[in-house]
PDB file of C-alpha atoms in Angstrom:
ATOM      1  CA  UNK A1035     -11.209 -12.334  32.420  1.00 76.00           C
ATOM      2  CA  UNK A1036      -8.504 -10.747  31.556  1.00 73.00           C
ATOM      3  CA  UNK A1037      -5.378 -10.532  34.006  1.00 71.00           C
ATOM      4  CA  UNK A1038      -4.791  -7.152  35.627  1.00 77.00           C
ATOM      5  CA  UNK A1039      -1.880  -4.482  34.157  1.00 74.00           C
ATOM      6  CA  UNK A1040       1.013  -5.570  36.521  1.00 75.00           C
ATOM      7  CA  UNK A1041       2.272  -1.797  36.274  1.00 73.00           C
ATOM      8  CA  UNK A1042      -0.442   0.200  37.764  1.00 70.00           C
ATOM      9  CA  UNK A1043       1.678   3.853  37.199  1.00 70.00           C
ATOM     10  CA  UNK A1044       2.248   2.448  33.349  1.00 76.00           C
ATOM     11  CA  UNK A1045      -1.658   2.205  32.408  1.00 73.00           C
ATOM     12  CA  UNK A1046      -1.996   4.810  29.579  1.00 80.00           C
ATOM     13  CA  UNK A1047      -5.775   5.798  30.581  1.00 82.00           C
ATOM     14  CA  UNK A1048      -5.882   8.724  27.532  1.00 86.00           C
ATOM     15  CA  UNK A1049      -9.135   7.839  25.709  1.00 93.00           C
ATOM     16  CA  UNK A1050      -8.028  10.439  23.241  1.00 92.00           C
ATOM     17  CA  UNK A1051      -4.600   8.910  22.629  1.00 93.00           C
ATOM     18  CA  UNK A1052      -5.634   5.419  23.319  1.00 93.00           C
ATOM     19  CA  UNK A1053      -7.600   5.822  19.699  1.00 95.00           C
ATOM     20  CA  UNK A1054      -5.338   7.951  17.831  1.00 94.00           C
ATOM     21  CA  UNK A1055      -3.156   4.599  18.159  1.00 95.00           C
ATOM     22  CA  UNK A1056      -5.273   2.340  16.886  1.00 96.00           C
ATOM     23  CA  UNK A1057      -6.117   5.084  14.219  1.00 96.00           C
ATOM     24  CA  UNK A1058      -2.625   5.821  13.040  1.00 95.00           C
ATOM     25  CA  UNK A1059      -0.727   2.841  13.549  1.00 95.00           C
ATOM     26  CA  UNK A1060       0.292   1.894   9.855  1.00 95.00           C
ATOM     27  CA  UNK A1061       0.384  -1.832  11.094  1.00 97.00           C
ATOM     28  CA  UNK A1062      -0.023  -4.196  14.057  1.00 97.00           C
ATOM     29  CA  UNK A1063       0.853  -7.536  15.371  1.00 98.00           C
ATOM     30  CA  UNK A1064      -2.269 -10.043  15.329  1.00 98.00           C
ATOM     31  CA  UNK A1065      -1.654 -13.230  18.017  1.00 97.00           C
ATOM     32  CA  UNK A1066      -3.279 -16.496  17.653  1.00 96.00           C
ATOM     33  CA  UNK A1067      -3.531 -19.491  19.132  1.00 90.00           C
ATOM     34  CA  UNK A1068      -1.160 -22.415  18.610  1.00 87.00           C
ATOM     35  CA  UNK A1069      -0.536 -23.959  15.245  1.00 83.00           C
ATOM     36  CA  UNK A1070      -0.099 -27.567  14.378  1.00 84.00           C
ATOM     37  CA  UNK A1071       3.667 -27.484  15.246  1.00 87.00           C
ATOM     38  CA  UNK A1072       2.611 -26.507  19.188  1.00 89.00           C
ATOM     39  CA  UNK A1073       4.081 -23.162  18.437  1.00 91.00           C
ATOM     40  CA  UNK A1074       1.945 -19.640  19.133  1.00 91.00           C
ATOM     41  CA  UNK A1075       1.478 -17.838  15.666  1.00 94.00           C
ATOM     42  CA  UNK A1076       1.516 -13.670  15.463  1.00 95.00           C
ATOM     43  CA  UNK A1077       1.655 -12.258  12.377  1.00 96.00           C
ATOM     44  CA  UNK A1078       2.373  -8.294  11.799  1.00 97.00           C
ATOM     45  CA  UNK A1079      -0.969  -6.791   9.819  1.00 97.00           C
ATOM     46  CA  UNK A1080      -2.439  -4.126   8.308  1.00 97.00           C
ATOM     47  CA  UNK A1081      -5.518  -3.020   9.519  1.00 98.00           C
ATOM     48  CA  UNK A1082      -8.365  -0.570   9.908  1.00 98.00           C
ATOM     49  CA  UNK A1083     -10.190   0.574  13.219  1.00 98.00           C
ATOM     50  CA  UNK A1084     -13.583   1.599  13.021  1.00 97.00           C
ATOM     51  CA  UNK A1085     -14.008   3.567  16.012  1.00 94.00           C
ATOM     52  CA  UNK A1086     -17.414   4.043  15.773  1.00 94.00           C
ATOM     53  CA  UNK A1087     -18.168   0.366  15.914  1.00 94.00           C
ATOM     54  CA  UNK A1088     -15.362  -0.182  18.143  1.00 96.00           C
ATOM     55  CA  UNK A1089     -14.080  -2.727  15.586  1.00 97.00           C
ATOM     56  CA  UNK A1090     -10.714  -3.810  13.622  1.00 98.00           C
ATOM     57  CA  UNK A1091     -10.732  -4.956  10.138  1.00 98.00           C
ATOM     58  CA  UNK A1092      -8.663  -7.028   8.143  1.00 98.00           C
ATOM     59  CA  UNK A1093      -8.027  -8.540   4.791  1.00 97.00           C
ATOM     60  CA  UNK A1094      -6.422 -11.274   3.597  1.00 96.00           C
ATOM     61  CA  UNK A1095      -5.853 -14.364   0.870  1.00 95.00           C
ATOM     62  CA  UNK A1096      -9.044 -16.685   1.892  1.00 94.00           C
ATOM     63  CA  UNK A1097      -7.123 -19.600   2.796  1.00 93.00           C
ATOM     64  CA  UNK A1098      -4.052 -19.907   4.828  1.00 93.00           C
ATOM     65  CA  UNK A1099      -2.624 -20.897   8.495  1.00 93.00           C
ATOM     66  CA  UNK A1100      -4.338 -17.869   9.886  1.00 95.00           C
ATOM     67  CA  UNK A1101      -7.605 -18.281   9.185  1.00 95.00           C
ATOM     68  CA  UNK A1102      -7.323 -22.124   9.548  1.00 94.00           C
ATOM     69  CA  UNK A1103      -6.170 -20.852  13.475  1.00 95.00           C
ATOM     70  CA  UNK A1104      -9.107 -18.977  13.364  1.00 96.00           C
ATOM     71  CA  UNK A1105     -11.908 -21.258  12.725  1.00 94.00           C
ATOM     72  CA  UNK A1106      -9.829 -23.398  15.524  1.00 93.00           C
ATOM     73  CA  UNK A1107      -9.565 -20.488  18.227  1.00 94.00           C
ATOM     74  CA  UNK A1108     -11.369 -17.154  17.305  1.00 96.00           C
ATOM     75  CA  UNK A1109     -10.167 -15.474  20.577  1.00 96.00           C
ATOM     76  CA  UNK A1110      -7.109 -13.336  19.478  1.00 97.00           C
ATOM     77  CA  UNK A1111      -5.034 -10.273  20.648  1.00 97.00           C
ATOM     78  CA  UNK A1112      -4.100  -7.372  18.253  1.00 98.00           C
ATOM     79  CA  UNK A1113      -1.676  -4.982  19.782  1.00 97.00           C
ATOM     80  CA  UNK A1114      -0.249  -1.725  17.768  1.00 97.00           C
ATOM     81  CA  UNK A1115       3.080   0.474  19.458  1.00 95.00           C
ATOM     82  CA  UNK A1116       3.107   3.994  18.923  1.00 92.00           C
ATOM     83  CA  UNK A1117       6.232   6.143  19.461  1.00 86.00           C
ATOM     84  CA  UNK A1118       9.412   4.066  21.176  1.00 90.00           C
ATOM     85  CA  UNK A1119      12.355   5.897  22.378  1.00 92.00           C
ATOM     86  CA  UNK A1120      15.218   3.758  24.128  1.00 90.00           C
ATOM     87  CA  UNK A1121      17.392   5.990  26.731  1.00 88.00           C
ATOM     88  CA  UNK A1122      20.570   4.091  26.497  1.00 91.00           C
ATOM     89  CA  UNK A1123      22.098   6.048  29.937  1.00 90.00           C
ATOM     90  CA  UNK A1124      19.385   4.890  31.660  1.00 86.00           C
ATOM     91  CA  UNK A1125      18.623   1.009  30.428  1.00 90.00           C
ATOM     92  CA  UNK A1126      15.166   2.029  29.687  1.00 85.00           C
ATOM     93  CA  UNK A1127      12.551   2.467  26.738  1.00 86.00           C
ATOM     94  CA  UNK A1128      10.017   5.193  25.999  1.00 89.00           C
ATOM     95  CA  UNK A1129       6.912   3.643  24.769  1.00 87.00           C
ATOM     96  CA  UNK A1130       2.705   3.491  24.008  1.00 94.00           C
ATOM     97  CA  UNK A1131       1.244   0.229  23.292  1.00 94.00           C
ATOM     98  CA  UNK A1132      -2.568  -0.740  23.179  1.00 96.00           C
ATOM     99  CA  UNK A1133      -4.037  -4.475  22.943  1.00 96.00           C
ATOM    100  CA  UNK A1134      -7.015  -5.363  22.005  1.00 97.00           C
ATOM    101  CA  UNK A1135      -8.768  -8.291  22.814  1.00 97.00           C
ATOM    102  CA  UNK A1136     -11.513 -10.197  21.330  1.00 97.00           C
ATOM    103  CA  UNK A1137     -13.542 -12.752  18.936  1.00 97.00           C
ATOM    104  CA  UNK A1138     -12.579 -12.951  15.312  1.00 97.00           C
ATOM    105  CA  UNK A1139     -15.116 -13.326  13.003  1.00 97.00           C
ATOM    106  CA  UNK A1140     -14.235 -14.260   9.471  1.00 96.00           C
ATOM    107  CA  UNK A1141     -17.841 -14.686   8.676  1.00 95.00           C
ATOM    108  CA  UNK A1142     -18.750 -11.251   7.381  1.00 97.00           C
ATOM    109  CA  UNK A1143     -21.628 -10.495   4.802  1.00 97.00           C
ATOM    110  CA  UNK A1144     -20.761  -8.954   1.949  1.00 97.00           C
ATOM    111  CA  UNK A1145     -21.987  -5.435   2.956  1.00 97.00           C
ATOM    112  CA  UNK A1146     -19.330  -5.401   5.591  1.00 97.00           C
ATOM    113  CA  UNK A1147     -16.701  -6.843   3.947  1.00 97.00           C
ATOM    114  CA  UNK A1148     -16.861  -4.250   1.501  1.00 97.00           C
ATOM    115  CA  UNK A1149     -17.243  -1.839   3.897  1.00 97.00           C
ATOM    116  CA  UNK A1150     -13.945  -2.990   5.450  1.00 97.00           C
ATOM    117  CA  UNK A1151     -12.109  -3.068   2.238  1.00 97.00           C
ATOM    118  CA  UNK A1152     -13.557   0.604   1.844  1.00 97.00           C
ATOM    119  CA  UNK A1153     -12.089   1.620   5.227  1.00 97.00           C
ATOM    120  CA  UNK A1154      -8.988  -0.036   4.624  1.00 97.00           C
ATOM    121  CA  UNK A1155      -8.427   1.642   1.053  1.00 97.00           C
ATOM    122  CA  UNK A1156      -9.233   5.211   2.558  1.00 96.00           C
ATOM    123  CA  UNK A1157      -6.292   4.490   5.470  1.00 97.00           C
ATOM    124  CA  UNK A1158      -4.187   3.399   3.313  1.00 97.00           C
ATOM    125  CA  UNK A1159      -4.396   5.211  -0.134  1.00 96.00           C
ATOM    126  CA  UNK A1160      -6.042   8.077   0.662  1.00 94.00           C
ATOM    127  CA  UNK A1161      -7.562   9.898  -2.359  1.00 95.00           C
ATOM    128  CA  UNK A1162      -7.577   6.817  -4.687  1.00 95.00           C
ATOM    129  CA  UNK A1163     -10.929   5.718  -3.396  1.00 93.00           C
ATOM    130  CA  UNK A1164     -12.557   5.780  -6.733  1.00 93.00           C
ATOM    131  CA  UNK A1165      -9.876   3.412  -8.231  1.00 95.00           C
ATOM    132  CA  UNK A1166      -9.907   1.564  -5.342  1.00 94.00           C
ATOM    133  CA  UNK A1167     -13.354   0.667  -6.230  1.00 95.00           C
ATOM    134  CA  UNK A1168     -12.475  -0.717  -8.933  1.00 95.00           C
ATOM    135  CA  UNK A1169      -9.266  -3.067  -7.227  1.00 94.00           C
ATOM    136  CA  UNK A1170     -11.871  -3.765  -4.718  1.00 96.00           C
ATOM    137  CA  UNK A1171     -14.278  -5.440  -7.232  1.00 96.00           C
ATOM    138  CA  UNK A1172     -11.320  -7.065  -9.526  1.00 96.00           C
ATOM    139  CA  UNK A1173      -9.598  -8.889  -6.617  1.00 95.00           C
ATOM    140  CA  UNK A1174     -13.184  -9.482  -4.951  1.00 96.00           C
ATOM    141  CA  UNK A1175     -13.333 -13.553  -5.100  1.00 94.00           C
ATOM    142  CA  UNK A1176      -9.015 -13.484  -4.044  1.00 95.00           C
ATOM    143  CA  UNK A1177      -9.649 -11.446  -0.633  1.00 96.00           C
ATOM    144  CA  UNK A1178     -11.112 -12.375   2.321  1.00 96.00           C
ATOM    145  CA  UNK A1179     -11.663  -9.972   5.425  1.00 97.00           C
ATOM    146  CA  UNK A1180     -12.454 -10.527   9.396  1.00 98.00           C
ATOM    147  CA  UNK A1181     -13.096  -8.338  11.761  1.00 98.00           C
ATOM    148  CA  UNK A1182     -12.264  -8.180  16.120  1.00 98.00           C
ATOM    149  CA  UNK A1183     -15.335  -6.925  17.920  1.00 96.00           C
ATOM    150  CA  UNK A1184     -13.083  -5.450  20.618  1.00 97.00           C
ATOM    151  CA  UNK A1185     -14.011  -6.565  23.944  1.00 96.00           C
ATOM    152  CA  UNK A1186     -10.920  -5.467  26.144  1.00 95.00           C
ATOM    153  CA  UNK A1187      -8.796  -3.256  26.095  1.00 94.00           C
ATOM    154  CA  UNK A1188      -5.308  -2.220  27.408  1.00 93.00           C
ATOM    155  CA  UNK A1189      -2.721   0.338  26.926  1.00 93.00           C
ATOM    156  CA  UNK A1190       0.391   1.262  28.473  1.00 92.00           C
ATOM    157  CA  UNK A1191       2.842   3.912  28.295  1.00 88.00           C
ATOM    158  CA  UNK A1192       6.453   5.522  29.835  1.00 87.00           C
ATOM    159  CA  UNK A1193       7.062   9.115  28.755  1.00 83.00           C
ATOM    160  CA  UNK A1194      10.022  11.305  29.536  1.00 77.00           C
ATOM    161  CA  UNK A1195       9.436  12.375  33.549  1.00 67.00           C
ATOM    162  CA  UNK A1196      10.987  15.849  31.822  1.00 58.00           C
TER     163      UNK A1196
END
């Protein structure tokens, strides 16, 4: 169902590093199907990784192109990039990346929506959880959440040979 990574020598198999990248990356790129103009739609977006559930959570406005496209085709991918370092004299770049594939689900229960928002507050506003609860309550009706239950992951890296 998923194409094999072409450069087998670049596969990042270190599960701990893959989890670390998913847990610590500040944002990633969500890739969705084609929009009404025929172009693919990809956006940078904040997220949180629930490692125990192998799920990515996101928040957004309750309407917009992203949700419209998910309603049309919920098969998505999400990419995070770790450290990159161009090596000019070698015409190459050192890098790490993880691409997660799954189906986006925009129909979360109120309980799961609150869980997602709490996880996001914990990631991006650590130490402000109490205020975050109030913010969640205040913005509840104008905030949507969705998740991707990860079905497949590919991860690649090119590290310095030294």
